[in-house]
PDB file of C-alpha atoms in Angstrom:
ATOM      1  CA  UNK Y 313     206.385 243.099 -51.042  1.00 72.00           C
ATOM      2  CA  UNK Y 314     208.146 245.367 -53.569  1.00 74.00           C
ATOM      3  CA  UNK Y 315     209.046 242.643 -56.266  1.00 78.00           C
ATOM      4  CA  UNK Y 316     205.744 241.478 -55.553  1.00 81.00           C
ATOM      5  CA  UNK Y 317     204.022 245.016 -56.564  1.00 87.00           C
ATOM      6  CA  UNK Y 318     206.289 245.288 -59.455  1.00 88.00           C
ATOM      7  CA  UNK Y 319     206.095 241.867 -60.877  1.00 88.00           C
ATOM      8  CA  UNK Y 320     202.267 241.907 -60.381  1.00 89.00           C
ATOM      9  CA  UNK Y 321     202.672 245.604 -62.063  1.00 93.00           C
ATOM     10  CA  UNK Y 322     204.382 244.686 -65.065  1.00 94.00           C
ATOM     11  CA  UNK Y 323     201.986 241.840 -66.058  1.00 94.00           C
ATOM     12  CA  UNK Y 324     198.866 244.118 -64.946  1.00 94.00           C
ATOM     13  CA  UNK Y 325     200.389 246.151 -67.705  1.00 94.00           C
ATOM     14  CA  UNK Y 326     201.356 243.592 -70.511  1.00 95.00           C
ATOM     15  CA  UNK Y 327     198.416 242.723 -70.453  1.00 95.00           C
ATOM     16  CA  UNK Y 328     196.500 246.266 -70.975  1.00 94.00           C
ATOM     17  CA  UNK Y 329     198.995 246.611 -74.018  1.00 94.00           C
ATOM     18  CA  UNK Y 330     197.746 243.027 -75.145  1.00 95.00           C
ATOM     19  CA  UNK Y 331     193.969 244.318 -75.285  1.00 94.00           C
ATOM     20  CA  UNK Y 332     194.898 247.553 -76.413  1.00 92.00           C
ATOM     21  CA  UNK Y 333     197.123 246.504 -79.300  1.00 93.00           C
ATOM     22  CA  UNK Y 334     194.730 246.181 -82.215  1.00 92.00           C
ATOM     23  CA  UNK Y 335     193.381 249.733 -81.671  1.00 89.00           C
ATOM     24  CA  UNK Y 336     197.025 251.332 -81.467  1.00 89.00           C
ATOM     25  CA  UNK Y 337     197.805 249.620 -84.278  1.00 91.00           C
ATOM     26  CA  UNK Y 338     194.830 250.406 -86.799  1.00 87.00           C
ATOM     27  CA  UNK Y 339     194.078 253.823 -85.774  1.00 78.00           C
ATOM     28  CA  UNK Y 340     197.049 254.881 -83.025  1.00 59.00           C
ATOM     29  CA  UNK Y 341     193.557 254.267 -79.869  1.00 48.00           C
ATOM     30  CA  UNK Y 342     191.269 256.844 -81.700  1.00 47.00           C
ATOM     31  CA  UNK Y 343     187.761 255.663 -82.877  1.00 50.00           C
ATOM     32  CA  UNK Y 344     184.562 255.092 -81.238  1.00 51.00           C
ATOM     33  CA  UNK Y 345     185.548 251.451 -79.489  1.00 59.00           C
ATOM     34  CA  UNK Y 346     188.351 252.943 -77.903  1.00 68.00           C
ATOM     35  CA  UNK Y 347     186.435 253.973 -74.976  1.00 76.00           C
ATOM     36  CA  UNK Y 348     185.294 250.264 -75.287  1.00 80.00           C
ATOM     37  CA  UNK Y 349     188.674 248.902 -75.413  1.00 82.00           C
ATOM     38  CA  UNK Y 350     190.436 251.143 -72.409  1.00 81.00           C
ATOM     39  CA  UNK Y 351     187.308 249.098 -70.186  1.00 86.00           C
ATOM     40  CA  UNK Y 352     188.289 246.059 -70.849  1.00 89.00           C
ATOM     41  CA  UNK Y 353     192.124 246.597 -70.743  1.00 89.00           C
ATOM     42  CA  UNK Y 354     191.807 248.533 -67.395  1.00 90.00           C
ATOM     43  CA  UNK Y 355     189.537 245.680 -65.978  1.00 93.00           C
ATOM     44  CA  UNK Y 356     191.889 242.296 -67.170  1.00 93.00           C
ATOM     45  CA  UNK Y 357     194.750 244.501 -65.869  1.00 93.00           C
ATOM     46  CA  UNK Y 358     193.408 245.032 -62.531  1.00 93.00           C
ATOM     47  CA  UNK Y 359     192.461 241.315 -62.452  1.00 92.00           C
ATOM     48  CA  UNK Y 360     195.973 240.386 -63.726  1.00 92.00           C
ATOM     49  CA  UNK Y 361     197.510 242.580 -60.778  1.00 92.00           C
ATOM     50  CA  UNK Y 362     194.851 241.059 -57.959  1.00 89.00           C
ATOM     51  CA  UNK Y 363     195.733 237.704 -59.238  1.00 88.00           C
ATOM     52  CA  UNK Y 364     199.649 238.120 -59.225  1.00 87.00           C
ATOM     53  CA  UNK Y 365     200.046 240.164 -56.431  1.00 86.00           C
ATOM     54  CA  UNK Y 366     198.187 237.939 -53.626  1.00 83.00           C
ATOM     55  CA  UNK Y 367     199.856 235.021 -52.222  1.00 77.00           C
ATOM     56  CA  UNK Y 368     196.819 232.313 -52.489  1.00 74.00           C
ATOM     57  CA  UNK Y 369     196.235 230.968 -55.755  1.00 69.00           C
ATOM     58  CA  UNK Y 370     192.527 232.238 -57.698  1.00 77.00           C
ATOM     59  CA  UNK Y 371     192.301 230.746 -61.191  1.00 84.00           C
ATOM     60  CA  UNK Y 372     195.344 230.895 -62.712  1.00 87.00           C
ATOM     61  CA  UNK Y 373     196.919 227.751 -63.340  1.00 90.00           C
ATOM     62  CA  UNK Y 374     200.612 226.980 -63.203  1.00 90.00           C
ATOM     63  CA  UNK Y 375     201.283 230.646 -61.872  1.00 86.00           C
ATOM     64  CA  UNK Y 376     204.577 229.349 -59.813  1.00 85.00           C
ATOM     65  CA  UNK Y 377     205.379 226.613 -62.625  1.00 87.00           C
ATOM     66  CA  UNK Y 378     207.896 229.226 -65.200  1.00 86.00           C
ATOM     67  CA  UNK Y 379     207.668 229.781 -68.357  1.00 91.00           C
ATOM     68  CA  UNK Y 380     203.961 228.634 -68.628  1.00 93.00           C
ATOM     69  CA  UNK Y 381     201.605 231.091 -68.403  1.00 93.00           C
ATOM     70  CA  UNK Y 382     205.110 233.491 -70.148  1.00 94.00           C
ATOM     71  CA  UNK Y 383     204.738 231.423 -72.958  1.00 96.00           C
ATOM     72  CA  UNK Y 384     200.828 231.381 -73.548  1.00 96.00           C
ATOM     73  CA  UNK Y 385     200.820 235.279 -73.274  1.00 96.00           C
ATOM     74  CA  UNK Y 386     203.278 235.417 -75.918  1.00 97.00           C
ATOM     75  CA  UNK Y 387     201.824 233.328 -78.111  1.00 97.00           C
ATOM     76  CA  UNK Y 388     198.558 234.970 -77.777  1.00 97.00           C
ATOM     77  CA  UNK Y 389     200.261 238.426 -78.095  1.00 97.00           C
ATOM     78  CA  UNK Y 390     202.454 237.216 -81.128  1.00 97.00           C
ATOM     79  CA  UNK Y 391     199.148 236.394 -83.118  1.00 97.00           C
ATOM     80  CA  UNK Y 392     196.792 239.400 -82.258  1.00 97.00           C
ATOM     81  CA  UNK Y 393     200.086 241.749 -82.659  1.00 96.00           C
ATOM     82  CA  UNK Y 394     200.390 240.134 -86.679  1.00 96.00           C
ATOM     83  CA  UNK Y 395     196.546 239.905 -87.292  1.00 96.00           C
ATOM     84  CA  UNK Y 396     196.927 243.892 -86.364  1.00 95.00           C
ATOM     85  CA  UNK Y 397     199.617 244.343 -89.072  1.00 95.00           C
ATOM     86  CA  UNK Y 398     197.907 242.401 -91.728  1.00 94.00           C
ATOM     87  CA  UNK Y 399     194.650 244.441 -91.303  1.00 92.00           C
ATOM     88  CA  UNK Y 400     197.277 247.626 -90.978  1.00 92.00           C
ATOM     89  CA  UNK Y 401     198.027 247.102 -94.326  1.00 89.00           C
ATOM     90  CA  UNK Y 402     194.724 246.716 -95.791  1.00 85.00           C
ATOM     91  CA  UNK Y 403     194.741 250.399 -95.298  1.00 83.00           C
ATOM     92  CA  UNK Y 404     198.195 251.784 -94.837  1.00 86.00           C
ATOM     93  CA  UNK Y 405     200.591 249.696 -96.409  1.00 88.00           C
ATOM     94  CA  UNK Y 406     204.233 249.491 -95.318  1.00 91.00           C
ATOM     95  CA  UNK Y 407     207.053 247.387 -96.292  1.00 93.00           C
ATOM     96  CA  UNK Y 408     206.511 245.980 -92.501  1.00 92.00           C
ATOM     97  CA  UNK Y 409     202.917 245.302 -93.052  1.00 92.00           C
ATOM     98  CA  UNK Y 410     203.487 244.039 -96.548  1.00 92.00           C
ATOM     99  CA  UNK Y 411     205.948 241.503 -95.748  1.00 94.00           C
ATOM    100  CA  UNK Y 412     203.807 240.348 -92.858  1.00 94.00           C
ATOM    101  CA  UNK Y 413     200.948 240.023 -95.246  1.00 92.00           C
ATOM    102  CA  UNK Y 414     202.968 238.094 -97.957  1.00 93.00           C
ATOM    103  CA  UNK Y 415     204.017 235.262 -95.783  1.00 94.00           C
ATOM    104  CA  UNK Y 416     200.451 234.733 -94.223  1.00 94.00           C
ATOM    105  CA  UNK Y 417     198.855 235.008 -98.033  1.00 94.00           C
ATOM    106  CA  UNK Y 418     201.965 231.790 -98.601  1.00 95.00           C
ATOM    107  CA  UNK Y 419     201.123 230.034 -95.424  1.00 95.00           C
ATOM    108  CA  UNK Y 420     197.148 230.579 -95.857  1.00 94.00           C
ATOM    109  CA  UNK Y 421     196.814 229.150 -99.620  1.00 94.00           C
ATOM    110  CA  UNK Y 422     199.229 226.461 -98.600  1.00 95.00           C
ATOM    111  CA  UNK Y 423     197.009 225.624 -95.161  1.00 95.00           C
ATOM    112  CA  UNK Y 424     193.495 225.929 -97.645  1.00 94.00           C
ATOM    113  CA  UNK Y 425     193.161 222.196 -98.159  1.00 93.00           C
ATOM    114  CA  UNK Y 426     189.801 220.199 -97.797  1.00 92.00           C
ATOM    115  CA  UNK Y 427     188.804 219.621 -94.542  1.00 90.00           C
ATOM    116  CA  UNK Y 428     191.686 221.965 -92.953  1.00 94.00           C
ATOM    117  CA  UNK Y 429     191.208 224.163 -90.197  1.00 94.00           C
ATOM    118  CA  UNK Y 430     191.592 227.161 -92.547  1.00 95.00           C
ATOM    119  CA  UNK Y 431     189.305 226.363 -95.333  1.00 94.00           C
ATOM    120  CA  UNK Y 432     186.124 225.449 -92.406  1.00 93.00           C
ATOM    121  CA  UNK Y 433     187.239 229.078 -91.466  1.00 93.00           C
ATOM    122  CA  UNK Y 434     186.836 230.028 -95.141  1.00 92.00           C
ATOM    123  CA  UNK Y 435     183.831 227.758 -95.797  1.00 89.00           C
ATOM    124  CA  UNK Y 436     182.071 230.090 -91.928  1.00 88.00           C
ATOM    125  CA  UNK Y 437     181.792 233.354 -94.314  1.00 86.00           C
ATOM    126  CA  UNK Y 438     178.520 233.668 -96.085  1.00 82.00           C
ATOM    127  CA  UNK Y 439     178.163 233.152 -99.337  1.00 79.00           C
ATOM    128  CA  UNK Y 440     178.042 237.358-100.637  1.00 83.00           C
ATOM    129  CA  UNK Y 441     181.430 237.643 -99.298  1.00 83.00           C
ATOM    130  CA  UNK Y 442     183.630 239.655-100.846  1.00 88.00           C
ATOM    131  CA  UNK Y 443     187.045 238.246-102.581  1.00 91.00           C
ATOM    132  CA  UNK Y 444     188.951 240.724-100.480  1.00 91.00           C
ATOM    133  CA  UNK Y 445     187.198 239.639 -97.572  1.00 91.00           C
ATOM    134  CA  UNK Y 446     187.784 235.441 -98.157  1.00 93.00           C
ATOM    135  CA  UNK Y 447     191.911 236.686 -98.768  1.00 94.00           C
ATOM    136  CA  UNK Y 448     192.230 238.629 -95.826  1.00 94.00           C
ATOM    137  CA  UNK Y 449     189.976 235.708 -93.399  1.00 94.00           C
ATOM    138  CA  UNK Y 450     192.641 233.104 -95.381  1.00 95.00           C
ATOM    139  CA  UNK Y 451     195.616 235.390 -94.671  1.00 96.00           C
ATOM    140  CA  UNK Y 452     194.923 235.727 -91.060  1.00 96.00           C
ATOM    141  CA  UNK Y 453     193.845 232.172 -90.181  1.00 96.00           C
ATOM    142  CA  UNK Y 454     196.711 231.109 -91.931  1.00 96.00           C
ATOM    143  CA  UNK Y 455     198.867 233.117 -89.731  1.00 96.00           C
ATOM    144  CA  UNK Y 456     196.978 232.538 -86.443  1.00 96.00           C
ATOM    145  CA  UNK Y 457     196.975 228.804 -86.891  1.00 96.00           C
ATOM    146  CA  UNK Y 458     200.886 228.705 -88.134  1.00 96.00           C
ATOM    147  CA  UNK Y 459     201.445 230.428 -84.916  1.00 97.00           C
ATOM    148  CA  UNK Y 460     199.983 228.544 -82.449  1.00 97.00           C
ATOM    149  CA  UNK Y 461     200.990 225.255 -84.093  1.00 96.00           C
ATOM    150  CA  UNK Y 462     204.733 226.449 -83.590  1.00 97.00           C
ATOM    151  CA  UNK Y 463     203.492 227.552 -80.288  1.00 97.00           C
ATOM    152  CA  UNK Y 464     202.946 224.021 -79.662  1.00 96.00           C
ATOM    153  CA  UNK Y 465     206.236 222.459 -80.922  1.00 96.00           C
ATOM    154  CA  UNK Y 466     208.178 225.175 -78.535  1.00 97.00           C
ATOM    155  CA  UNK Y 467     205.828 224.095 -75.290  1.00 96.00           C
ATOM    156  CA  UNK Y 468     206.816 219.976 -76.311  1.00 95.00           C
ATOM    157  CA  UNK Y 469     210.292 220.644 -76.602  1.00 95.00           C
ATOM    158  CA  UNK Y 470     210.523 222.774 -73.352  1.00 93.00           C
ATOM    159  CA  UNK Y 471     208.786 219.840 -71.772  1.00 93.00           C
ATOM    160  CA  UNK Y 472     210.874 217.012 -72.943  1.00 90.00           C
ATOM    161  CA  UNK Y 473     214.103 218.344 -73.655  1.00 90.00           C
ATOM    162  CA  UNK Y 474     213.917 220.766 -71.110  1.00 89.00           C
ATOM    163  CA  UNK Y 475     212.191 218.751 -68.665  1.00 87.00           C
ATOM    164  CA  UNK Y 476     209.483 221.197 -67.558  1.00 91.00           C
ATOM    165  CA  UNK Y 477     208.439 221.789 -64.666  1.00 87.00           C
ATOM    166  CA  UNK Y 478     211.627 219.856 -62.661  1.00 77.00           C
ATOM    167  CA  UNK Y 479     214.459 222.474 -63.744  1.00 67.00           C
ATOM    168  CA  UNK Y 480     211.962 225.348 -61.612  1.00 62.00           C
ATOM    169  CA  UNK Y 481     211.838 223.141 -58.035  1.00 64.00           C
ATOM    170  CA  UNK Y 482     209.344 221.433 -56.036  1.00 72.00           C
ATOM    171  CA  UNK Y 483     205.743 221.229 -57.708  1.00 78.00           C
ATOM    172  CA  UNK Y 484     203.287 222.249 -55.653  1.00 81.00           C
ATOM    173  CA  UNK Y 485     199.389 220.939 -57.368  1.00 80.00           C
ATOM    174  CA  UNK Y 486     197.545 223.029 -54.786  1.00 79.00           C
ATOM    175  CA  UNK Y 487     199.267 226.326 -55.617  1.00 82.00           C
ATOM    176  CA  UNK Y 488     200.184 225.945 -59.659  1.00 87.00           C
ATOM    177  CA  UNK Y 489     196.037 223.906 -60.564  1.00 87.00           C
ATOM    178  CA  UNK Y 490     193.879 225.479 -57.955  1.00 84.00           C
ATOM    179  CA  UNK Y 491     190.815 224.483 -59.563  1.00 81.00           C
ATOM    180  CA  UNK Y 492     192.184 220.988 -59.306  1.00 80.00           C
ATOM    181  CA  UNK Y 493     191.245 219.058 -55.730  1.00 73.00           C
ATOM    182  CA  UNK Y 494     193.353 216.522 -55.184  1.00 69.00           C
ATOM    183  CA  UNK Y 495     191.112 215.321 -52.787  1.00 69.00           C
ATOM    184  CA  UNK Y 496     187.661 215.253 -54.766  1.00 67.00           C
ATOM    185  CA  UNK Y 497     187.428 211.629 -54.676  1.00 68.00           C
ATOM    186  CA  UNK Y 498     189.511 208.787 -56.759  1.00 73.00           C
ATOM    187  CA  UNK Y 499     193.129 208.396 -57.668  1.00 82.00           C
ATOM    188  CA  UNK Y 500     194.604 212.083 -58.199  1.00 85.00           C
ATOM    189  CA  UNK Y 501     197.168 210.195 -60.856  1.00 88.00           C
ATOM    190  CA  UNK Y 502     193.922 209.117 -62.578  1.00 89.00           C
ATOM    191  CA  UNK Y 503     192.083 211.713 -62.732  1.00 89.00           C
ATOM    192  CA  UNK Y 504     194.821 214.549 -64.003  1.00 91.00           C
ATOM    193  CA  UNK Y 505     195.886 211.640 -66.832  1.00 92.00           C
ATOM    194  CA  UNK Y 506     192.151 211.729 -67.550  1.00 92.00           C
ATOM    195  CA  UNK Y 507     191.841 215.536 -67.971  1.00 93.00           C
ATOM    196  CA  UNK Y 508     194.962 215.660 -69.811  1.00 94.00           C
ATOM    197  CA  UNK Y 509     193.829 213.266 -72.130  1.00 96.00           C
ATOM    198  CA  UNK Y 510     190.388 215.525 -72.763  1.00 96.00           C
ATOM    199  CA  UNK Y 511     192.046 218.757 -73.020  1.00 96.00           C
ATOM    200  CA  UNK Y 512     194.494 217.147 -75.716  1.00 96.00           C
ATOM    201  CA  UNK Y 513     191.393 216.019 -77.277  1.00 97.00           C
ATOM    202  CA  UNK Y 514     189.370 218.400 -77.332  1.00 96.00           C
ATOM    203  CA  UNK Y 515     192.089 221.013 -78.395  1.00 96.00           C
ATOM    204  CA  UNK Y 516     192.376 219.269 -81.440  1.00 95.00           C
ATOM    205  CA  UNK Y 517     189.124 219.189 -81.968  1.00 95.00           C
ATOM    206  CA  UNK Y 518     188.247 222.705 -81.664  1.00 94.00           C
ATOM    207  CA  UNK Y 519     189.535 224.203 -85.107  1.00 94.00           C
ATOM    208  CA  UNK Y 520     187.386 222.123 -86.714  1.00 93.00           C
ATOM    209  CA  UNK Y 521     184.648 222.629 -84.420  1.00 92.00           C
ATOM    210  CA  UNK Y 522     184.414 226.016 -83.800  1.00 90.00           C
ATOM    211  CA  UNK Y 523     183.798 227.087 -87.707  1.00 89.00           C
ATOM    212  CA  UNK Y 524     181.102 224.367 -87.775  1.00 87.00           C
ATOM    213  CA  UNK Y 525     179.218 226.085 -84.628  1.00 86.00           C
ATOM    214  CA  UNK Y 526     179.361 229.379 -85.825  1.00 83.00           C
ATOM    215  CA  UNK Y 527     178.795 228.412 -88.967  1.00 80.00           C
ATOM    216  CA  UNK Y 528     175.295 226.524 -87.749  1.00 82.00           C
ATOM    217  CA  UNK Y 529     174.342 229.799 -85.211  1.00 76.00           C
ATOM    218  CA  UNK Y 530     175.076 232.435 -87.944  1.00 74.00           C
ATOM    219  CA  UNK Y 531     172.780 230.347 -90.604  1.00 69.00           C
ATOM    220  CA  UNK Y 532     170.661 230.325 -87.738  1.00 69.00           C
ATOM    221  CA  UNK Y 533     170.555 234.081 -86.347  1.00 63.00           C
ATOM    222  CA  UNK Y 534     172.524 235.987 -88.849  1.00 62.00           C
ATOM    223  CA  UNK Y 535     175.844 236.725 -90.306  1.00 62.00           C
ATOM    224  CA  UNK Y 536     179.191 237.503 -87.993  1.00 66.00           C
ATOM    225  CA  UNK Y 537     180.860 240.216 -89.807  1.00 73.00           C
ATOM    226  CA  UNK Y 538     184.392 240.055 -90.213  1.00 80.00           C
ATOM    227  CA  UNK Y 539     184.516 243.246 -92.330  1.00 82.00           C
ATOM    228  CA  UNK Y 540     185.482 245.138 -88.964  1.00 86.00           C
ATOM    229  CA  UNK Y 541     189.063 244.603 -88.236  1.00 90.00           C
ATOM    230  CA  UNK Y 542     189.006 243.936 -85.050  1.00 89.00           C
ATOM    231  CA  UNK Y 543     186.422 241.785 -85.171  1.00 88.00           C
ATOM    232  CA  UNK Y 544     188.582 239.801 -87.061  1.00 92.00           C
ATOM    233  CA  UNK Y 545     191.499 240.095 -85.021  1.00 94.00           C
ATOM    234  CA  UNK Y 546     190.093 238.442 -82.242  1.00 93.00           C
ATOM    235  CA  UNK Y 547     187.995 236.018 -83.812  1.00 92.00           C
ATOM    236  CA  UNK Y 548     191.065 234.462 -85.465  1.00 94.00           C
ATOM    237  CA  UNK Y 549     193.112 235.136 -82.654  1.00 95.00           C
ATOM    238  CA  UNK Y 550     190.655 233.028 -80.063  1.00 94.00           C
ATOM    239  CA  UNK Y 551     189.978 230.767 -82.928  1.00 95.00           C
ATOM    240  CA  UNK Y 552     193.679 229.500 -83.198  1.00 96.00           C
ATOM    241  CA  UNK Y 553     194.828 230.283 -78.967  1.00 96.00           C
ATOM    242  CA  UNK Y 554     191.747 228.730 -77.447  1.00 96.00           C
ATOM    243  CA  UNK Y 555     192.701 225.100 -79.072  1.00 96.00           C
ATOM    244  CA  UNK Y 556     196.436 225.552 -78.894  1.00 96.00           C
ATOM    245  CA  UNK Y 557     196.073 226.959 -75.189  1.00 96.00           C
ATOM    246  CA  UNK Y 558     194.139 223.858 -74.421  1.00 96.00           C
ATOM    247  CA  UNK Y 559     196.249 221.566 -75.283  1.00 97.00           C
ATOM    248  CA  UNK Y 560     199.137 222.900 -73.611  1.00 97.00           C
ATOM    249  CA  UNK Y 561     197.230 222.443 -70.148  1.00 95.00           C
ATOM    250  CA  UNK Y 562     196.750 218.965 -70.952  1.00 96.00           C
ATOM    251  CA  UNK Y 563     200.364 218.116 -71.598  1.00 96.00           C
ATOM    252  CA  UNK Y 564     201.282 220.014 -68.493  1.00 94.00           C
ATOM    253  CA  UNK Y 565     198.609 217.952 -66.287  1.00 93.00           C
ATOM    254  CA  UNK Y 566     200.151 215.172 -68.204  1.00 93.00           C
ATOM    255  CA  UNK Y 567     203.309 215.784 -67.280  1.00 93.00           C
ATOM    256  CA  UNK Y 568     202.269 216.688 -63.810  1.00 91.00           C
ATOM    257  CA  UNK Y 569     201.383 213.074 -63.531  1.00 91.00           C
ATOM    258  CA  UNK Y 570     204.017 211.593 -64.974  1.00 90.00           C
ATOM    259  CA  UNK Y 571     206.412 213.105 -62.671  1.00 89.00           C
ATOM    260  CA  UNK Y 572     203.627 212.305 -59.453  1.00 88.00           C
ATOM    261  CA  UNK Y 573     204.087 208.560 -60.784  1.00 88.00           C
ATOM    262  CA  UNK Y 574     207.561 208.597 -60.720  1.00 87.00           C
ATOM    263  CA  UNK Y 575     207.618 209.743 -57.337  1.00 85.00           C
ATOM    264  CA  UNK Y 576     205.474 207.183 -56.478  1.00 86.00           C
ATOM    265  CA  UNK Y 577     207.670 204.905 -58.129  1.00 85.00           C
ATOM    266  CA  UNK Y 578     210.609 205.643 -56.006  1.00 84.00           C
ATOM    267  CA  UNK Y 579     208.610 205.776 -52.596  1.00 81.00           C
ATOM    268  CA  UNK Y 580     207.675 202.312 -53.922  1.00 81.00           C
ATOM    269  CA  UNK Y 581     211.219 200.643 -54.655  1.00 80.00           C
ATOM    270  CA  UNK Y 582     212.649 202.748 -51.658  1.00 80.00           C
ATOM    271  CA  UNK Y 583     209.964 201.030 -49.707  1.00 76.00           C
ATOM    272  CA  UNK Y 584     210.658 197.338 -50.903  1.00 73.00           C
ATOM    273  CA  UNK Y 585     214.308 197.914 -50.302  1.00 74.00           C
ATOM    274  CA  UNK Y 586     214.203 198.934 -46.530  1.00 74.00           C
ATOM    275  CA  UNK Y 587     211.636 195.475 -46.192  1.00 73.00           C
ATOM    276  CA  UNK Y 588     214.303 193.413 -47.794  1.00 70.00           C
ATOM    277  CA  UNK Y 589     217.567 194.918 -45.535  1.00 62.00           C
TER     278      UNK Y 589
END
């Protein structure tokens, strides 16, 4: 019951520091949204803790399945943490803050190609925006996307190389994809392989999406500002997680199937065998 309080505690509070970041960053928590901000933290970190510390699963997939859900807050945390620096030094510049900025100006003008992810995100502003305004959206999409795309690479190779989820025991579908029922009807092999198949998709749609919708609904009911920092933070940030996030779930659920078919597959030749003694 202790390691369960503490364990729950500890992610209760990573994640508070996760919400909070942007505002310690730009302004140390002071400034009229931090009353704003402490809400929201206090509220995902009580859900966090609820979540963690009971035994039943909730909504959170993969919870007994190591390093998931570890390596989705990290990557999310990784990109809102440099988004924070690169707006930082908009307005206090450090050598920290200015090296962080240099590599995302290199790895946005190098990402700004037709029909990239990065210049739709360009293309969303309206067309009075400022020059400093297109550098700094370029700068952080650049990052955010670089981020989640290595993001990606990691999750592969800890699922092929390192054989994710075997190496952490039994797999248990009921407890790690709770919004999953096995038994809603049809082949369970069929239907995760299916919603692998559109999370993959549609997480690699998204990028390209997302700029196009806003894009249409600000044209349509006005401008989104990204002249507020944080605004942009977490624009960028949900802009370049949300896809990336998806399409880790679907190569989890697809190698949840793959390993449910091999187990099938032995029950199968085990089964032929004992006929045949």
């Amino acid at each position: 019951m202790v390691t369960n309080i503490f364990g729950a505690g500890m992610r209760a509070l990573l994640v508070w520091l996760l919400i909070a970041t942007p505002s310690l960053v730009l302004n140390g928590g002071a400034g009229d949204s931090s009353q704003l901000v402490v809400f929201f933290g206090v509220l995902a970190a009580f859900f966090t803790f609820v979540e963690y510390y009971s035994s039943f699963p909730s909504i959170v997939e993969f919870r007994f399945a190591a390093p998931f859900n570890r390596h989705r807050f990290v990557t999310i945390f990784a990109i809102v943490a440099v988004l924070s620096l690169v707006c930082k030094g908009v307005f206090t510049p450090t050598a920290l803050t200015l090296t962080v900025k240099h590599w995302g100006d290199m790895l946005g003008q190098a990402m700004d190609v037709p029909y990239s992810p990065v210049r739709l995100i360009v293309l969303m502003l309206h067309d009075n925006a400022s020059i400093e305004l297109v550098e700094i959206v370029r700068t952080a999409a650049g990052l955010a996307y670089s981020i989640s795309l290595l993001s990606l690479v990691i999750f592969i190779l800890l699922v092929r190389v390192a054989k994710w989820p075997s190496k952490s025991g039994a797999f248990n579908v009921w407890v790690n994809l709770p919004m999953f029922d096995p038994t809603g009807g049809g082949d369970v092999l069929v239907r995760l392989k299916r919603d692998a198949n559109v999370n993959i998709i549609f997480g690699f749609l998204l990028p390209f999406l997302i700029p196009a919708v806003v894009k249409t609904a600000t044209d349509l009911v006005g401008n989104l500002s990204l002249d507020d920092p944080q605004t942009l933070i977490w624009t960028m940030s949900a802009w370049a997680f949300l896809p990336a996030s998806m399409i880790m779930r679907g190569i989890a659920m697809g190698r949840v199937a793959e390993m449910i078919e091999e187990k099938r597959r032995r029950a199968y030749a085990q089964s032929d065998a004992a006929q045949h003694a």
